[in-house]
Each structure stands twice: as C-alpha cells, then as structure tokens.
Coordinates of C-alpha atoms and ligand atoms in Angstrom, one line a residue:
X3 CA -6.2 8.8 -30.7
X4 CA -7.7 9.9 -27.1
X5 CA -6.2 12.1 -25.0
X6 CA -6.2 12.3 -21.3
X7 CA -8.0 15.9 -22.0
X8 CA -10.8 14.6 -22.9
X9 CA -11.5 12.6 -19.7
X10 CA -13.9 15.1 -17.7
X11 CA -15.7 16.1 -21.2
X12 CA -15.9 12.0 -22.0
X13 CA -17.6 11.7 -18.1
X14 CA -19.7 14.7 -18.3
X15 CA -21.0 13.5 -22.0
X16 CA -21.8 9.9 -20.7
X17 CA -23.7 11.3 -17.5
X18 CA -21.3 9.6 -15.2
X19 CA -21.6 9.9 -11.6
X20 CA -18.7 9.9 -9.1
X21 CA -19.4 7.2 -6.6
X22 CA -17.4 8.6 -3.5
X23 CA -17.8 4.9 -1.8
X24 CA -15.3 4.2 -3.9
X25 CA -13.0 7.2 -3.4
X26 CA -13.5 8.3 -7.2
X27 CA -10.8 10.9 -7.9
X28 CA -9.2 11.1 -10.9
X29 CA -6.1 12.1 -11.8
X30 CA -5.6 13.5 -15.8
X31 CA -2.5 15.6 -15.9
X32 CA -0.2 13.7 -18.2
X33 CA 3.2 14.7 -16.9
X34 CA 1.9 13.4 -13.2
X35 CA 0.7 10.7 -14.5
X36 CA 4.4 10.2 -16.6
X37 CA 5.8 11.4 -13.2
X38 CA 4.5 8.3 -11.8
X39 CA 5.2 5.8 -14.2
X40 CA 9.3 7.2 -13.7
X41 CA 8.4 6.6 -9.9
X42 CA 7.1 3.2 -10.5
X43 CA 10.4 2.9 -12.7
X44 CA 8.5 1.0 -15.3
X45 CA 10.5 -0.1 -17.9
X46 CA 8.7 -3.1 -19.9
X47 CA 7.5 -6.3 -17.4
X48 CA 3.7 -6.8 -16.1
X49 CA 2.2 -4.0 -13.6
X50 CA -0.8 -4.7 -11.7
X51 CA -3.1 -1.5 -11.9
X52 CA -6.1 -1.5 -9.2
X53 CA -8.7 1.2 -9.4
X54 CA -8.3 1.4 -13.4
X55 CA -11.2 4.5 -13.0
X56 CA -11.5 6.3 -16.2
X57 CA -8.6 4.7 -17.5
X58 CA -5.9 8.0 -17.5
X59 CA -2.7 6.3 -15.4
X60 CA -3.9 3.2 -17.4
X61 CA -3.0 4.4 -20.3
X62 CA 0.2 6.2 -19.2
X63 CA 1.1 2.7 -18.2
X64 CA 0.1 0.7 -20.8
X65 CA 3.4 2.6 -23.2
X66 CA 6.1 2.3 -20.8
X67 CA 5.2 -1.8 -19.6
X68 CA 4.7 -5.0 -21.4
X69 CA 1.2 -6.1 -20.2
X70 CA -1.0 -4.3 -17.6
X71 CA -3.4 -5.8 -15.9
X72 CA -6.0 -3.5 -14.4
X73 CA -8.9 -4.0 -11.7
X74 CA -12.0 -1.6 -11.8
X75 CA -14.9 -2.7 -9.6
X76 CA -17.5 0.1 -11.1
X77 CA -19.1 -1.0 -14.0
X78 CA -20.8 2.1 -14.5
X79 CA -17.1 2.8 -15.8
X80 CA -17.0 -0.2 -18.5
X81 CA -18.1 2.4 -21.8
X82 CA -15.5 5.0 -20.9
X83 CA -12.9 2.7 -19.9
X84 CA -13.5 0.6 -23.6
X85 CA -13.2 4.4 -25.3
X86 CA -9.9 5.4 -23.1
X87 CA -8.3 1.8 -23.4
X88 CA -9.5 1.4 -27.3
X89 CA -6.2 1.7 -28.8
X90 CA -4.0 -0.2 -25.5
X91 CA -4.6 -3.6 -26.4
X92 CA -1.7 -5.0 -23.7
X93 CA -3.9 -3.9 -21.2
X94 CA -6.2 -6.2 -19.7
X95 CA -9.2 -5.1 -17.6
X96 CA -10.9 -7.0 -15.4
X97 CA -14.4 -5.0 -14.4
X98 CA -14.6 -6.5 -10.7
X99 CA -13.5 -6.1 -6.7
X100 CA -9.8 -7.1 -6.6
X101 CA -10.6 -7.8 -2.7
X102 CA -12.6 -10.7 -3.9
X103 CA -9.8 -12.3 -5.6
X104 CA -7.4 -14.6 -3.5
X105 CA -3.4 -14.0 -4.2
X106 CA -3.1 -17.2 -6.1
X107 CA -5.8 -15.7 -8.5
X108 CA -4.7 -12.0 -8.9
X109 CA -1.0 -13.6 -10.0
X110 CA -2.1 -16.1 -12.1
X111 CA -3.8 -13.3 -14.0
X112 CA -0.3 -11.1 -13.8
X113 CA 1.9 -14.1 -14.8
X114 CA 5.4 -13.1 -14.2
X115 CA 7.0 -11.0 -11.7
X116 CA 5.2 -7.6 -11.2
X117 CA 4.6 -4.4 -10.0
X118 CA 1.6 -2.4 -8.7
X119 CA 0.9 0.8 -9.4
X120 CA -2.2 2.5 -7.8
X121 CA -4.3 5.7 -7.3
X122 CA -6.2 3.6 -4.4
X123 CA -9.2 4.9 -2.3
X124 CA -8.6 5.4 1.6
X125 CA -10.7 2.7 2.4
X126 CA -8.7 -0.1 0.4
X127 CA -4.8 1.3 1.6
X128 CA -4.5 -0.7 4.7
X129 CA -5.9 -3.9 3.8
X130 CA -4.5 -3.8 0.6
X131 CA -1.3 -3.2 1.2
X132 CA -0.9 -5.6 4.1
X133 CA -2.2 -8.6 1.4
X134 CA 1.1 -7.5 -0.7
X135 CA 3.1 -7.3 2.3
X136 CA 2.0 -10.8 3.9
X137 CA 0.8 -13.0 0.7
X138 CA 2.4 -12.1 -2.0
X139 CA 6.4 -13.3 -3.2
X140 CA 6.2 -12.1 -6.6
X141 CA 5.8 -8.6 -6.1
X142 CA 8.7 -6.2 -6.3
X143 CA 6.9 -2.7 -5.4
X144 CA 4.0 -1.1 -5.0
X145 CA 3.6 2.6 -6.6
X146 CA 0.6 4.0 -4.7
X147 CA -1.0 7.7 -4.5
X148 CA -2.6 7.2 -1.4
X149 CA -3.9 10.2 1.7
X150 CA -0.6 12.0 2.7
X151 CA -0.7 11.0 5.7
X152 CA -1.0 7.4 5.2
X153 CA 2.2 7.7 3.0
X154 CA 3.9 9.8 5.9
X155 CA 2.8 6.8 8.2
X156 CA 4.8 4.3 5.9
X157 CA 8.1 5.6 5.8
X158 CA 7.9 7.0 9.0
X159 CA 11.1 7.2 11.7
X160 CA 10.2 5.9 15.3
X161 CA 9.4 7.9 17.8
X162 CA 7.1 9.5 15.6
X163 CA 3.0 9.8 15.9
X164 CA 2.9 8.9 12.5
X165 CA 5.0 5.8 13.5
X166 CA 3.1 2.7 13.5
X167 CA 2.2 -1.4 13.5
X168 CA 1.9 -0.9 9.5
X169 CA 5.6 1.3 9.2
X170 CA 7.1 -1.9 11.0
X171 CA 5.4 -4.3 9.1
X172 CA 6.0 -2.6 5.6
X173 CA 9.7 -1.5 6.4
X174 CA 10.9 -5.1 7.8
X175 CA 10.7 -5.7 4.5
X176 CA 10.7 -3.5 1.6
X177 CA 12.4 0.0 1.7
X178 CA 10.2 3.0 1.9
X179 CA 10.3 6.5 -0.2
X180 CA 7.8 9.5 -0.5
X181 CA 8.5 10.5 -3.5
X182 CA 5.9 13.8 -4.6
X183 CA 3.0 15.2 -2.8
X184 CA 0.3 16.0 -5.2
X185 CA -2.0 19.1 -3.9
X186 CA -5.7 17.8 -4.2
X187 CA -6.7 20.3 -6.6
X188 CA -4.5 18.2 -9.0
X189 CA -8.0 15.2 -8.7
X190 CA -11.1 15.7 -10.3
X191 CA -13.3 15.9 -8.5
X192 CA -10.8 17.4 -5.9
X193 CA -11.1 15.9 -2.6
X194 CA -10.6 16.9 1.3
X195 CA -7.7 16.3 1.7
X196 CA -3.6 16.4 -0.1
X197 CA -2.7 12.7 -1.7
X198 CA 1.1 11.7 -2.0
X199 CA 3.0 8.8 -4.3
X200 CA 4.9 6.5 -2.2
X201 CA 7.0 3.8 -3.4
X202 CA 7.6 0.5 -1.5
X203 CA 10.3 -1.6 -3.2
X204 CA 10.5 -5.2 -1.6
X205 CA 13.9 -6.6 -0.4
X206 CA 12.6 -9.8 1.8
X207 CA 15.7 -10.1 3.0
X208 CA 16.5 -7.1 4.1
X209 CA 16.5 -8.5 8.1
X210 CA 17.0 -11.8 8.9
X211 CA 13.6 -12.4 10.6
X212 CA 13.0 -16.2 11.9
X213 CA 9.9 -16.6 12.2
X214 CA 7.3 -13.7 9.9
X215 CA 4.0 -14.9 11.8
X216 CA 5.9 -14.5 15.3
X217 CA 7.4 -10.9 14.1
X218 CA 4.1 -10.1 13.0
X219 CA 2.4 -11.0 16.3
X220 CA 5.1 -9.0 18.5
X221 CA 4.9 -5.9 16.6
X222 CA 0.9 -6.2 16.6
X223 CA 1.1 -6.8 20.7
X224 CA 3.8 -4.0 20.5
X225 CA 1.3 -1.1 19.1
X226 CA -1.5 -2.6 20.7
X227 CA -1.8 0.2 23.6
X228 CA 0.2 2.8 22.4
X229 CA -0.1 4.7 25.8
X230 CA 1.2 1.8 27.3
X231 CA 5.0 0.8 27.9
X232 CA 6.5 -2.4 26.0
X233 CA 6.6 -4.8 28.7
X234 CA 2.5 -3.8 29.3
X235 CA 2.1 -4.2 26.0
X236 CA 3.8 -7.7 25.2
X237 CA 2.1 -9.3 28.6
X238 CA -0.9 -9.1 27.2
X239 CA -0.8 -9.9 23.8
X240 CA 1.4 -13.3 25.1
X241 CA -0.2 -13.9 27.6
X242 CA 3.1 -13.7 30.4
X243 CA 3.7 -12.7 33.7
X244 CA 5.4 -9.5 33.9
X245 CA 8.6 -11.0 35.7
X246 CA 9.2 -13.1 32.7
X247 CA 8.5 -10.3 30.1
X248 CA 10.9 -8.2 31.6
X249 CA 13.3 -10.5 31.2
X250 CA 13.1 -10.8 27.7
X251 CA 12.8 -6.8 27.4
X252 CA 16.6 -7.0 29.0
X253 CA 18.2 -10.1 27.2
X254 CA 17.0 -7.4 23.8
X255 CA 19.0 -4.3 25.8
X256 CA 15.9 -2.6 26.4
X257 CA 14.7 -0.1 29.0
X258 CA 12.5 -1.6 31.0
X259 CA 10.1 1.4 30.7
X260 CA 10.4 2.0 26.9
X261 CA 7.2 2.2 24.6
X262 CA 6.7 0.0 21.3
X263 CA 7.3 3.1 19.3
X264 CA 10.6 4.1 19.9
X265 CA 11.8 0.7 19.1
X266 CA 13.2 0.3 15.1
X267 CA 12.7 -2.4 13.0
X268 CA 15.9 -4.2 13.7
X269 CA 14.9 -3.9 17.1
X270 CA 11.9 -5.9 17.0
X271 CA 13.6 -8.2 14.7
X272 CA 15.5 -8.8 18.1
X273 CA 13.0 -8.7 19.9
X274 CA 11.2 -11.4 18.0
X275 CA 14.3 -13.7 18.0
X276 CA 14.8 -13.6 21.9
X277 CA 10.7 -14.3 22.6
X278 CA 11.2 -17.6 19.7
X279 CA 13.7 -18.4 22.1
X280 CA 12.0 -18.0 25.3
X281 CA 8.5 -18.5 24.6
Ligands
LIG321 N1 -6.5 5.1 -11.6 C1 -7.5 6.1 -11.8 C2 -6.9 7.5 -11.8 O1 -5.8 7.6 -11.2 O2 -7.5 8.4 -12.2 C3 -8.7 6.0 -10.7 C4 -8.3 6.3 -9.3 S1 -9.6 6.4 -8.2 C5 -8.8 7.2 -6.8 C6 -9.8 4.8 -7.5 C7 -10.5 3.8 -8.4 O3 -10.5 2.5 -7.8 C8 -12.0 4.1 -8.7 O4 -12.2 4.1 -10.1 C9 -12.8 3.0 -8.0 O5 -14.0 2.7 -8.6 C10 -11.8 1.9 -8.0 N2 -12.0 0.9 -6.9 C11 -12.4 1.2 -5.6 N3 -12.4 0.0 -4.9 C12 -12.0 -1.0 -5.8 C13 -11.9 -2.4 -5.6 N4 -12.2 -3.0 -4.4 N5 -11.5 -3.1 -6.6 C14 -11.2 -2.5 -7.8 N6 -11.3 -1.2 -8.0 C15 -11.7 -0.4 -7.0

C-alpha cells in the first residue's frame, strides 16, 4: 500500500514541478491530515475535496467517508494522483477547474448532502467560499486550511481590523471556529506565510433574515468605505439622501456616527429589515 511518506520521493522521481499559480503546498503528515478529517467530523456521507494535489488529505479522507469527490485542475498531477489514489476506489477525481463548474454541476456530481474539505490556494478562498455561502443549500460545512489571516478574518468579533464584508456574510449563516494553526514549515514546499483550519458549519437559520439579496447588498454598502461612517456608507450604496438614511440608522438604535464595523450580525439583520421596510 502507499504511504503518505512517500509523497515528496513519488514527486521528485516523476520530475514534478510545483506550479505556485496554483498555490501548490502540500501537506503529508498523517496525524494533521487525521487531525483534519476529526475537524471536518467526517464520519461516512460524501465530502467534496477541491485541490486534490498529490492526493495525501485525499486519501485520509477517502477511510473515514463514503464517497469523495475530488477536484484537481493540474494535470501534470494525473500519474501521481492514479499511484496515491490506486487502492481508494470511493474516491472520484475529476482532473479539472472546479471554478468552471456551475453549483447545479459540482452537486450533481456529490449526490447527497455534503461536506467540503480543502487545503485551498489564496487565490480561490474568497470566491470560493462566497459560491458555498450564496449558491449552495446542500452543504453543511466547509473544512478549509486556508492563510491565517484569512481564517482570523472569518470568525472575527466586530470592531476588529480583521472584521469584515465576508465575516458578516459567512457568520449570518453558518457558525465559525479556528480550530489549529499549522506553522508553514508543516507544507512542502513551505510557503511565506502560517496556514490555519477553519471550520464553517451551516445553520441557514441561524437569523431570521427576510430578504438574503437585500442583507447582502447592505452589508456590501456597509464595508464599502471602511473609513467612512454607516450613514456615509449606506447613502451611497442606496442611493438616499442623508436625511432619510439617518432615519433608518435611528429606527435600528444606532449612533448616528457609528462605522459598519462595529455593527454584529444581528445588527445588520436589523438593519436590513428596517431598509425592506423603508426603501
Ligand atoms: N489537498 C492537497 C494537500 O493538502 O496536500 C493539495 C493542496 S494545494 C494547497 C492546492 C491544490 O489545489 C493544488 O494541487 C492545486 O493544483 C489545486 N487547485 C488550484 N486551483 C484549483 C482549481 N481552480 N480547481 C481545482 N483544483 C485547484
């Protein structure tokens, strides 16, 4: 059988090269990579892997779930992956860019319920996560070693810098834990900068939010200027005189000088039901 040890020696021996593009940084220790399985708390059911790389967490995955479905978009990656994955045959791999597949198509492929679990690279966190949080129902978490700081930005408090548009978008609806940071020299190749697993577990009705696109459009207007105040802030992005905005900043309790940031989520929950009402 293979084991995870043999990773570097398996990409040294086929010549393969590290395409930093896209964020190539492997992880092979096997109790992290058992660590995050426990994090993931995957017991059976269908997980969603995207970045399968040399196929380490893959494989780690592929004895504590039913069926794993994994996305790798380098095909220079295809031999090793068919050598790692030989002997996981409920893992299915799909050699392609998962950004190029709608919703729709990703959970058609995943069937039931699932859960995604990730070691994803910088450039795909953002975007990635936001098309879990906004088009997806049938996810119930996400698992994902991401830049430490990007994790720290998800389950920030508010009133913090790391507080942001994306904390209030992932936290309105799915609860938020860091659960390990992992020291970089724990990637091969080791990159800049410290990584840390984050869990986001969804509860979609965790605030009773009447309108998602409008709640998504306030707290976008909301961190729009982050130097500016709130009632700055919402005039713009709704297009209102200041008057009227500063009514609806009282009708929510507000100051009338108070930023965006110090506001928490079931404030802008608030906030979102008295502009339905008024706009
Ligand atoms: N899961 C492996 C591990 O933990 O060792 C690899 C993690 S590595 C940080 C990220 C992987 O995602 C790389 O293998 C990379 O080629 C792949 N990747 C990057 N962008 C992708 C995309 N758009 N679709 C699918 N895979 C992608």
């Amino acid at each position: 059988m293979f084991i995870a040890m043999d990773v570097k020696q398996l990409l040294k021996n086929s010549g393969f090269r590290f395409n930093k593009q896209f964020g190539q940084n492997f992880l092979t220790d096997e109790n992290l990579l058992a660590a995050i399985c426990r994090d993931a708390n995957i017991n059976g059911g269908t997980v969603l892997e995207i970045g399968a790389g040399a196929g380490t967490l893959t494989r780690a995955l592929s004895r504590c779930a039913d069926k794993v479905v994994a996305f790798e978009i380098d095909r220079n990656l295809e031999q090793i992956l068919a050598v790692t994955l030989a002997d996981c045959p409920n893992v299915s791999l799909i050699m392609g860019d998962v950004m190029k597949y709608s919703m729709p198509q990703i959970e058609q492929l995943t069937g039931d319920d699932y859960r995604v679990v990730a070691n994803i690279p910088y450039y795909l966190t953002g975007p990635l996560i936001m098309r879990f949080v906004e088009e997806s129902q049938r996810v119930l978490s996400l698992t994902l070693t991401v830049q430490r700081e990007v994790a720290e930005r998800l389950a920030a408090r508010p009133s913090t810098k790391e507080y942001g548009a994306i904390t209030v978008a992932v936290q309105a609806v799915a609860d938020v834990q860091v659960k390990r940071v992992l020291p970089r020299e724990l990637f091969y190749p080791v990159p800049n900068v410290d990584s840390a697993v984050v869990t986001v577990d969804f509860k979609r009705d965790k605030f009773d939010i009447p309108d998602m696109k409008l709640f998504r459009k306030v707290v976008r207007a909301a961190f729009a200027m982050r130097r500016k105040t709130l009632l700055n802030c919402l005039a713009v992005g709704f297009d209102i005189d200041k008057e009227r905005t500063a009514k609806i900043i009282a009708a929510c309790g507000l100051q009338q000088n108070c930023r965006g940031e110090t506001l928490d989520v079931q404030q802008f929950v608030k906030l979102c039901r008295v502009i339905k009402e008024e706009i």
